[in-house]
Short mmCIF file of C-alpha atoms and ligand atoms in Angstrom, two decimals:
data_model
loop_
_atom_site.label_atom_id
_atom_site.label_comp_id
_atom_site.label_asym_id
_atom_site.label_seq_id
_atom_site.Cartn_x
_atom_site.Cartn_y
_atom_site.Cartn_z
CA MET B 1 -20.57 2.78 -7.04
CA ALA B 2 -23.15 0.12 -7.45
CA ASP B 3 -22.96 -3.22 -5.84
CA ARG B 4 -24.59 -6.27 -7.30
CA ILE B 5 -24.88 -9.97 -6.62
CA VAL B 6 -23.90 -12.37 -9.41
CA ASN B 7 -24.45 -16.13 -8.69
CA GLY B 8 -24.72 -15.40 -4.99
CA ARG B 9 -21.49 -13.45 -4.94
CA ARG B 10 -20.92 -9.73 -4.27
CA ARG B 11 -19.50 -7.75 -7.26
CA SER B 12 -18.87 -4.10 -7.62
CA ASP B 13 -18.47 -1.41 -10.34
CA ASP B 14 -15.32 -0.23 -8.51
CA LEU B 15 -12.27 -1.89 -10.01
CA ILE B 16 -10.22 -2.25 -6.78
CA LEU B 17 -13.17 -3.70 -4.74
CA ASP B 18 -14.24 -5.92 -7.63
CA THR B 19 -10.64 -7.29 -8.19
CA ALA B 20 -10.32 -7.81 -4.29
CA LEU B 21 -13.63 -9.65 -4.23
CA ARG B 22 -12.93 -11.84 -7.28
CA ASP B 23 -9.50 -12.77 -6.00
CA PHE B 24 -10.88 -13.52 -2.65
CA TYR B 25 -13.67 -15.80 -4.04
CA ASP B 26 -11.25 -17.64 -6.28
CA ALA B 27 -8.93 -18.50 -3.41
CA ALA B 28 -11.83 -19.24 -1.02
CA ASP B 29 -13.36 -21.72 -3.47
CA GLU B 30 -10.09 -23.53 -3.86
CA MET B 31 -9.86 -23.71 -0.14
CA HIS B 32 -13.63 -24.94 0.05
CA LEU B 33 -14.20 -22.28 2.60
CA ASN B 34 -17.53 -22.26 4.23
CA GLU B 35 -20.13 -20.26 2.06
CA GLY B 36 -21.32 -18.38 5.16
CA LEU B 37 -17.84 -17.25 5.99
CA ILE B 38 -17.34 -16.25 2.39
CA SER B 39 -20.18 -13.96 2.52
CA MET B 40 -19.26 -12.60 5.87
CA LEU B 41 -15.73 -11.71 4.66
CA SER B 42 -17.19 -10.11 1.42
CA TYR B 43 -18.39 -7.20 3.39
CA PRO B 44 -16.69 -4.74 5.75
CA GLU B 45 -17.63 -4.99 9.45
CA ARG B 46 -18.06 -1.15 9.59
CA ARG B 47 -18.02 1.67 7.14
CA VAL B 48 -18.29 5.31 8.21
CA ASP B 49 -19.05 8.02 5.72
CA VAL B 50 -18.38 11.59 6.74
CA SER B 51 -18.73 14.98 5.08
CA VAL B 52 -15.67 17.16 5.51
CA PRO B 53 -16.56 20.94 5.21
CA VAL B 54 -13.50 23.04 4.60
CA GLU B 55 -13.22 26.82 4.59
CA LEU B 56 -11.15 27.63 1.53
CA GLU B 57 -8.68 30.51 1.27
CA ASP B 58 -11.24 32.65 -0.52
CA GLY B 59 -13.57 32.25 2.41
CA LYS B 60 -16.04 29.80 0.54
CA ILE B 61 -16.95 26.55 2.13
CA LYS B 62 -16.39 23.36 0.17
CA VAL B 63 -17.65 19.97 1.38
CA PHE B 64 -15.51 16.86 0.64
CA LYS B 65 -16.55 13.27 1.10
CA GLY B 66 -14.50 11.22 3.63
CA TYR B 67 -14.60 7.53 4.49
CA ARG B 68 -13.18 5.10 7.00
CA VAL B 69 -13.80 1.37 6.46
CA GLN B 70 -13.00 -1.50 8.94
CA HIS B 71 -13.13 -4.67 6.86
CA SER B 72 -12.12 -7.06 9.68
CA THR B 73 -11.24 -7.04 13.30
CA ALA B 74 -10.91 -10.80 13.62
CA LEU B 75 -7.23 -10.79 14.30
CA GLY B 76 -7.00 -7.47 16.13
CA PRO B 77 -7.61 -3.71 15.71
CA SER B 78 -8.17 -2.78 12.07
CA LYS B 79 -5.01 -1.20 10.39
CA GLY B 80 -4.62 0.73 7.23
CA GLY B 81 -3.82 3.98 5.55
CA ILE B 82 -5.67 7.16 4.71
CA ARG B 83 -5.41 8.39 1.14
CA TYR B 84 -6.31 11.56 -0.55
CA GLY B 85 -7.31 11.63 -4.21
CA LYS B 86 -9.77 12.62 -6.74
CA GLU B 87 -10.85 8.95 -7.38
CA VAL B 88 -11.38 8.05 -3.74
CA THR B 89 -14.77 6.46 -3.09
CA GLY B 90 -16.28 4.36 -0.30
CA ALA B 91 -16.21 1.23 -2.51
CA GLU B 92 -12.48 1.79 -3.15
CA CYS B 93 -11.87 2.08 0.50
CA GLU B 94 -13.79 -1.22 1.01
CA GLY B 95 -11.55 -2.99 -1.43
CA LEU B 96 -8.46 -1.61 0.01
CA ALA B 97 -9.51 -2.35 3.55
CA MET B 98 -10.06 -5.93 2.48
CA LEU B 99 -6.67 -6.14 1.06
CA MET B 100 -5.25 -4.84 4.33
CA THR B 101 -7.01 -7.74 6.12
CA TRP B 102 -5.08 -10.15 4.02
CA LYS B 103 -1.84 -8.11 4.19
CA CYS B 104 -1.73 -8.12 7.92
CA SER B 105 -2.81 -11.72 8.21
CA LEU B 106 -0.24 -12.87 5.76
CA ALA B 107 2.48 -10.96 7.58
CA GLY B 108 1.56 -12.55 10.91
CA ILE B 109 0.98 -9.24 12.59
CA PRO B 110 -1.90 -8.76 15.11
CA TYR B 111 -4.24 -6.65 13.06
CA GLY B 112 -7.35 -6.68 10.94
CA GLY B 113 -7.73 -4.60 7.85
CA GLY B 114 -8.92 -0.89 7.48
CA LYS B 115 -8.67 1.97 5.05
CA GLY B 116 -9.84 5.48 4.67
CA GLY B 117 -9.62 8.50 2.47
CA ILE B 118 -10.99 11.69 1.34
CA ALA B 119 -12.13 12.42 -2.23
CA CYS B 120 -10.26 15.63 -3.13
CA ASP B 121 -7.54 16.88 -5.38
CA PRO B 122 -4.69 17.27 -2.87
CA THR B 123 -2.45 19.05 -5.36
CA ALA B 124 -5.09 21.85 -5.74
CA LEU B 125 -5.31 22.63 -1.98
CA THR B 126 -3.09 24.96 -0.06
CA LEU B 127 -1.20 23.79 3.01
CA ARG B 128 -3.72 25.44 5.40
CA GLU B 129 -6.70 24.12 3.39
CA LYS B 130 -5.25 20.60 3.74
CA GLU B 131 -4.67 21.16 7.40
CA ARG B 132 -8.30 22.16 7.92
CA MET B 133 -9.52 19.24 5.85
CA SER B 134 -7.32 16.70 7.63
CA ARG B 135 -8.36 17.98 11.10
CA THR B 136 -12.04 17.97 10.30
CA TYR B 137 -11.80 14.52 8.83
CA GLY B 138 -9.89 13.34 11.87
CA ALA B 139 -12.52 14.86 14.22
CA ARG B 140 -15.31 13.09 12.25
CA ILE B 141 -13.73 9.52 12.20
CA ALA B 142 -12.43 10.00 15.77
CA PRO B 143 -15.21 7.80 17.40
CA ILE B 144 -13.96 4.70 15.75
CA ILE B 145 -10.10 5.42 15.87
CA GLY B 146 -7.97 4.16 18.84
CA ARG B 147 -4.82 2.05 19.54
CA TRP B 148 -7.02 -1.07 20.25
CA SER B 149 -9.78 -0.40 17.65
CA ASP B 150 -8.51 1.14 14.44
CA ILE B 151 -5.08 2.56 13.67
CA PRO B 152 -4.63 4.74 10.59
CA ALA B 153 -1.31 5.44 8.66
CA PRO B 154 -0.33 7.31 5.49
CA ASP B 155 -1.25 6.20 2.03
CA MET B 156 -1.41 7.90 -1.32
CA TYR B 157 -0.84 11.68 -1.00
CA THR B 158 -0.56 11.53 2.74
CA GLY B 159 2.41 11.47 5.08
CA GLY B 160 3.78 12.49 8.44
CA GLN B 161 2.25 15.91 8.22
CA GLU B 162 -1.31 14.76 7.74
CA MET B 163 -0.78 12.14 10.52
CA VAL B 164 0.23 14.94 13.03
CA TRP B 165 -2.94 17.05 12.09
CA ILE B 166 -5.14 14.03 12.54
CA MET B 167 -3.60 12.76 15.79
CA ASP B 168 -3.38 16.14 17.25
CA THR B 169 -7.03 16.79 16.64
CA ILE B 170 -8.12 13.42 18.09
CA CYS B 171 -5.79 13.79 21.17
CA LYS B 172 -7.28 17.28 21.85
CA MET B 173 -10.75 15.78 21.65
CA LEU B 174 -9.70 13.02 24.02
CA GLY B 175 -7.91 15.38 26.37
CA HIS B 176 -4.82 13.16 26.54
CA PHE B 177 -1.93 12.04 24.51
CA GLU B 178 -2.30 8.65 22.72
CA PRO B 179 0.58 8.11 20.30
CA ALA B 180 -0.29 4.49 19.30
CA MET B 181 -3.64 5.45 17.80
CA LEU B 182 -1.92 6.14 14.44
CA THR B 183 1.38 5.24 12.68
CA GLY B 184 3.67 6.79 10.07
CA LYS B 185 4.32 9.63 12.44
CA PRO B 186 7.40 11.93 12.11
CA ILE B 187 10.29 10.57 14.26
CA ASP B 188 10.19 13.46 16.81
CA TYR B 189 6.43 12.94 17.26
CA TRP B 190 6.55 9.28 18.36
CA GLY B 191 7.48 8.00 14.94
CA ALA B 192 9.87 5.17 14.34
CA ARG B 193 13.23 5.40 12.80
CA GLY B 194 13.01 3.27 9.60
CA ARG B 195 9.30 3.78 9.03
CA THR B 196 9.65 6.23 6.12
CA GLU B 197 11.77 3.73 4.02
CA ALA B 198 9.84 0.59 5.35
CA THR B 199 7.58 -0.06 2.30
CA GLY B 200 10.39 0.48 -0.17
CA ARG B 201 12.74 -1.59 1.99
CA GLY B 202 10.15 -4.47 2.15
CA LEU B 203 9.70 -4.32 -1.64
CA ALA B 204 13.35 -4.28 -2.37
CA THR B 205 13.87 -7.18 0.03
CA CYS B 206 11.30 -9.28 -1.91
CA GLY B 207 12.94 -8.28 -5.23
CA LEU B 208 16.42 -9.32 -3.89
CA GLU B 209 15.06 -12.54 -2.45
CA LEU B 210 13.49 -13.45 -5.71
CA MET B 211 16.81 -12.73 -7.54
CA ARG B 212 18.54 -15.06 -4.99
CA ILE B 213 16.02 -17.87 -5.45
CA LYS B 214 16.29 -17.56 -9.24
CA GLY B 215 20.10 -17.39 -9.14
CA LEU B 216 20.08 -13.88 -10.79
CA ASP B 217 22.94 -11.54 -9.99
CA PRO B 218 21.53 -8.20 -8.81
CA SER B 219 24.34 -6.33 -10.60
CA LYS B 220 23.15 -7.70 -13.93
CA MET B 221 19.49 -6.84 -13.47
CA LYS B 222 17.71 -3.97 -15.12
CA VAL B 223 14.84 -2.48 -13.11
CA SER B 224 12.03 -0.14 -13.81
CA VAL B 225 10.08 1.70 -11.10
CA GLN B 226 6.73 3.27 -11.81
CA GLY B 227 5.96 5.96 -9.33
CA PHE B 228 8.53 8.10 -7.42
CA GLY B 229 6.51 8.65 -4.21
CA ASN B 230 7.48 7.21 -0.87
CA VAL B 231 7.27 3.57 -2.00
CA GLY B 232 8.97 3.83 -5.50
CA SER B 233 11.72 6.15 -4.48
CA TYR B 234 13.07 4.13 -1.72
CA THR B 235 12.62 0.93 -3.68
CA ALA B 236 14.75 2.33 -6.48
CA LEU B 237 17.35 3.66 -4.04
CA LEU B 238 17.74 0.47 -2.14
CA LEU B 239 17.86 -1.76 -5.33
CA LYS B 240 20.58 0.55 -6.80
CA GLN B 241 22.49 0.27 -3.55
CA ALA B 242 22.24 -3.56 -3.95
CA GLY B 243 23.86 -3.21 -7.34
CA ALA B 244 20.93 -3.27 -9.79
CA THR B 245 20.74 -0.80 -12.75
CA ILE B 246 17.57 1.37 -12.40
CA VAL B 247 16.73 2.05 -16.12
CA ALA B 248 13.53 4.06 -15.50
CA ILE B 249 11.67 5.99 -12.88
CA SER B 250 8.53 7.98 -13.29
CA ASP B 251 5.92 10.32 -11.89
CA THR B 252 2.85 12.10 -13.10
CA THR B 253 5.18 14.24 -15.35
CA GLY B 254 6.52 11.35 -17.32
CA THR B 255 9.00 8.49 -17.43
CA TYR B 256 12.73 9.22 -17.04
CA TYR B 257 14.77 6.56 -18.93
CA ASN B 258 18.44 5.78 -19.10
CA PRO B 259 19.35 2.28 -20.15
CA LYS B 260 22.82 2.86 -18.47
CA GLY B 261 21.21 3.58 -15.19
CA ILE B 262 19.56 6.49 -13.49
CA ASN B 263 21.28 8.40 -10.78
CA VAL B 264 18.70 7.74 -8.16
CA GLU B 265 20.48 9.71 -5.46
CA LYS B 266 20.37 12.68 -7.86
CA ALA B 267 16.69 12.14 -8.31
CA PHE B 268 16.22 12.35 -4.56
CA GLU B 269 18.24 15.58 -4.44
CA TYR B 270 16.17 16.87 -7.35
CA MET B 271 12.87 15.96 -5.84
CA ASN B 272 13.86 17.67 -2.56
CA ARG B 273 15.23 20.83 -4.12
CA GLU B 274 12.03 22.57 -3.06
CA PRO B 275 8.87 21.28 -1.27
CA GLY B 276 7.29 20.74 -4.64
CA VAL B 277 3.93 19.04 -5.22
CA ARG B 278 3.80 15.35 -4.58
CA GLY B 279 3.65 13.33 -7.73
CA LYS B 280 5.26 16.09 -9.81
CA ARG B 281 8.59 16.40 -8.30
CA LEU B 282 10.56 14.83 -11.20
CA GLU B 283 9.57 17.58 -13.66
CA GLY B 284 12.62 18.51 -15.71
CA PHE B 285 14.72 15.55 -14.60
CA GLU B 286 15.50 14.66 -18.27
CA LYS B 287 18.13 17.38 -17.86
CA GLU B 288 20.10 14.91 -15.77
CA GLY B 289 20.95 12.63 -18.76
CA CYS B 290 17.72 10.88 -19.22
CA GLU B 291 15.30 10.46 -22.07
CA LYS B 292 11.82 11.65 -21.27
CA LEU B 293 9.02 9.22 -22.22
CA GLY B 294 5.31 8.95 -21.59
CA ILE B 295 3.79 8.52 -18.16
CA SER B 296 2.95 4.90 -18.59
CA ASP B 297 6.22 3.92 -20.38
CA ALA B 298 7.87 2.92 -17.17
CA LEU B 299 5.76 -0.15 -17.41
CA PHE B 300 6.85 -1.01 -20.90
CA VAL B 301 10.64 -0.26 -21.09
CA ASP B 302 13.04 -3.16 -21.60
CA CYS B 303 13.89 -4.49 -18.12
CA ASP B 304 13.99 -7.62 -16.04
CA PHE B 305 12.21 -6.41 -12.87
CA LEU B 306 9.25 -4.05 -12.89
CA PHE B 307 7.99 -2.33 -9.73
CA PRO B 308 4.60 -0.68 -10.37
CA CYS B 309 4.42 1.65 -7.37
CA ALA B 310 1.94 4.28 -8.58
CA LEU B 311 -1.67 3.42 -9.35
CA GLN B 312 -4.19 0.75 -9.26
CA GLY B 313 -5.30 -1.13 -12.47
CA VAL B 314 -2.35 -0.12 -14.65
CA ILE B 315 -1.55 -3.57 -15.80
CA ASN B 316 -4.68 -4.69 -17.48
CA GLU B 317 -5.94 -6.47 -20.53
CA GLU B 318 -4.79 -3.59 -22.75
CA THR B 319 -1.39 -3.00 -21.28
CA ALA B 320 -0.22 -6.38 -19.97
CA ASN B 321 1.16 -7.65 -23.38
CA LYS B 322 3.41 -4.59 -23.59
CA VAL B 323 5.16 -5.37 -20.27
CA LYS B 324 8.60 -6.85 -21.06
CA ALA B 325 9.75 -7.69 -17.46
CA ASN B 326 9.69 -11.21 -16.40
CA TYR B 327 9.36 -10.28 -12.69
CA ILE B 328 6.74 -7.97 -11.54
CA LEU B 329 6.58 -6.81 -7.83
CA GLU B 330 3.50 -4.85 -6.89
CA GLY B 331 4.45 -1.78 -4.81
CA ALA B 332 1.08 -0.05 -5.31
CA ASN B 333 -2.09 -1.62 -4.04
CA SER B 334 -3.95 -3.49 -6.80
CA PRO B 335 -1.93 -2.30 -9.84
CA THR B 336 -2.75 -5.46 -11.88
CA THR B 337 -6.33 -6.49 -12.88
CA GLN B 338 -7.37 -10.19 -13.01
CA GLU B 339 -7.30 -10.04 -16.76
CA GLY B 340 -3.90 -8.42 -16.82
CA GLU B 341 -2.40 -11.08 -14.49
CA VAL B 342 -3.67 -13.86 -16.76
CA ILE B 343 -1.72 -12.43 -19.69
CA LEU B 344 1.40 -12.16 -17.49
CA ASN B 345 1.07 -15.65 -16.14
CA ASP B 346 0.52 -17.13 -19.59
CA ARG B 347 3.84 -15.97 -20.71
CA GLY B 348 5.55 -17.26 -17.61
CA ALA B 349 6.08 -13.96 -15.79
CA ILE B 350 6.13 -13.97 -12.00
CA VAL B 351 3.91 -11.53 -10.23
CA VAL B 352 4.62 -10.89 -6.52
CA PRO B 353 1.22 -9.68 -5.18
CA ASP B 354 0.76 -6.28 -3.45
CA PHE B 355 -0.27 -7.65 -0.02
CA LEU B 356 2.98 -9.58 0.15
CA ALA B 357 5.43 -7.17 -1.75
CA ASN B 358 4.27 -3.89 -0.15
CA ALA B 359 3.67 -5.20 3.31
CA GLY B 360 6.85 -3.56 4.62
CA GLY B 361 4.78 -0.35 5.33
CA VAL B 362 2.29 -2.01 7.73
CA VAL B 363 4.95 -4.35 9.18
CA GLY B 364 6.91 -1.11 9.93
CA SER B 365 3.76 0.46 11.31
CA TYR B 366 3.32 -2.53 13.66
CA PHE B 367 6.83 -1.94 14.97
CA GLU B 368 6.07 1.75 15.56
CA TRP B 369 2.89 0.89 17.38
CA ALA B 370 4.74 -1.73 19.51
CA GLN B 371 7.39 0.93 20.50
CA ASN B 372 4.57 3.50 21.29
CA LEU B 373 2.70 1.04 23.49
CA GLN B 374 5.86 0.33 25.39
CA GLY B 375 7.14 3.95 25.36
CA LEU B 376 10.61 3.00 24.04
CA SER B 377 12.28 3.45 20.77
CA TRP B 378 14.48 1.01 18.82
CA THR B 379 17.59 1.85 16.85
CA GLU B 380 17.20 2.12 13.06
CA GLU B 381 19.43 -1.01 12.66
CA GLU B 382 17.14 -3.06 14.90
CA TYR B 383 14.02 -1.87 13.00
CA ASN B 384 15.58 -2.61 9.57
CA GLU B 385 16.92 -5.97 10.66
CA ARG B 386 13.49 -7.05 11.98
CA LEU B 387 11.76 -5.83 8.91
CA THR B 388 14.03 -7.57 6.46
CA LYS B 389 13.78 -10.78 8.46
CA LEU B 390 10.03 -10.76 8.50
CA MET B 391 9.67 -9.87 4.87
CA THR B 392 12.19 -12.57 3.80
CA GLU B 393 10.39 -15.28 5.80
CA ASN B 394 7.09 -14.08 4.50
CA PHE B 395 8.30 -14.13 0.93
CA ASN B 396 9.74 -17.64 1.23
CA LYS B 397 6.60 -18.91 2.86
CA VAL B 398 4.33 -17.74 -0.12
CA TRP B 399 7.04 -18.78 -2.66
CA ASN B 400 7.42 -22.33 -1.24
CA TYR B 401 3.66 -22.93 -1.11
CA ALA B 402 3.30 -21.73 -4.68
CA GLN B 403 6.03 -24.00 -5.91
CA ASP B 404 4.61 -26.89 -3.91
CA LYS B 405 1.06 -26.62 -5.10
CA LYS B 406 1.84 -25.13 -8.57
CA VAL B 407 -0.23 -22.08 -8.06
CA THR B 408 0.57 -18.39 -8.56
CA MET B 409 2.14 -16.35 -5.82
CA ARG B 410 -1.08 -14.39 -5.46
CA ARG B 411 -3.17 -17.49 -5.02
CA SER B 412 -0.61 -18.93 -2.52
CA ALA B 413 -0.60 -15.61 -0.54
CA TYR B 414 -4.33 -15.48 -0.51
CA ILE B 415 -4.73 -18.99 0.82
CA ALA B 416 -2.30 -18.43 3.65
CA ALA B 417 -3.95 -15.07 4.53
CA ILE B 418 -7.58 -16.27 4.41
CA LYS B 419 -6.70 -19.38 6.52
CA ARG B 420 -5.43 -17.31 9.35
CA VAL B 421 -8.45 -15.12 9.49
CA SER B 422 -11.02 -17.87 8.95
CA ASP B 423 -9.30 -20.13 11.62
CA ILE B 424 -9.75 -17.26 14.17
CA VAL B 425 -13.29 -16.59 13.02
CA ALA B 426 -14.07 -20.21 13.56
CA LEU B 427 -12.77 -20.04 17.09
CA ARG B 428 -14.44 -16.68 17.93
CA GLY B 429 -17.67 -17.32 16.24
CA VAL B 430 -19.53 -14.86 14.24
CA TYR B 431 -20.36 -12.36 16.92
CA LEU B 432 -17.56 -10.07 15.81
N1 LIG A 514 -0.89 2.54 3.50
C1 LIG A 514 -0.08 1.45 3.65
C2 LIG A 514 -0.58 0.14 3.06
O1 LIG A 514 -1.44 0.24 2.24
C3 LIG A 514 0.46 1.18 5.16
C4 LIG A 514 -0.74 1.00 6.05
C5 LIG A 514 -0.39 1.00 7.52
O2 LIG A 514 0.81 1.12 7.80
O3 LIG A 514 -1.26 0.79 8.37
O4 LIG A 514 -0.10 -0.84 3.41
#
């Protein structure tokens, strides 16, 4: 992915990195941020590229490319997930690590931003191949990982199992146990009760808060959720439990639509009927009284609230004018391009940006890390209560500023997030 400088500013061919850079520059200019600081924050502090050789079941060795990026450690250790996917590149990880810096800053938690990943097709690997890949990747990024330096977590196509493999490998290398080096762990392996649902809970909290502010009755709201992975599935479930009608859910097999309401609990049962391949678990769900539509149709069905929880860049200049929802809450990272957002803004739709809307995951990770450092565990009620409180406050902070200054929620969120980082950089100096 080529980088270039346009009018003194860094730009990239990678859509996620380029969107992150452009959003950052626009907000930084509005804040009259110092030009030196702007260029400093345009680049990650550190990026480690690793090769990940894996012995496949047929005995052949395949080498995958892996990355770990630390965008900023101004506010604390860098924090962010590890994703597996065919499209993963170092540039994408740079963009996502930058988003994590803003996400942690905005949430007021003591972290900088990081992200990592492996370019692979996780659905084409066996469990053992994935284990060998995760362990080798873990070993190769181990020198920069630690509870006070860089703390990974799950992201697309990774979960508790991958975290166990990576942490177990690094702990063996260290010769001692260090649970706070990584979050999103299974509950019995130093995980936190509530973490699995945390991103969905945070997203649903933002949706319900927006309904409250706008005087909308949740039981009259039609909701569409694109993506039925960890984020989308719990968002749909929690919003349904709050009274909303979930008219569509989707995964890589298609969109499942029922204007009278999807039985989300049934979809969970359906998805867990066998281990299945992540991203393909809803295959055949039309049998449960739904109409099956195309993969992208979840974005376009008639609804009030849309939660894009699948892929980056799906709401863009070609698709944005087909979106009917008036409220769009970004569960995925970077699902809307700048061009797509202009179209939505022009027709008065409200977009709640990813690094506010999906921050429940990293906020939940912070709670897990804090428990690990103390060696104690909270009840699920305490965890959920703290998460909901923090997300509600965060949402209102961004909402109020946006109303006050007549800017979009994304711009409002950027300004608050950049300010916290730049204030600390000003105090610490540039020797970071
Ligand atoms: N992968 C999640 C995100 O993008 C969680 C990161 C974390 O918990 O560190 O926010």
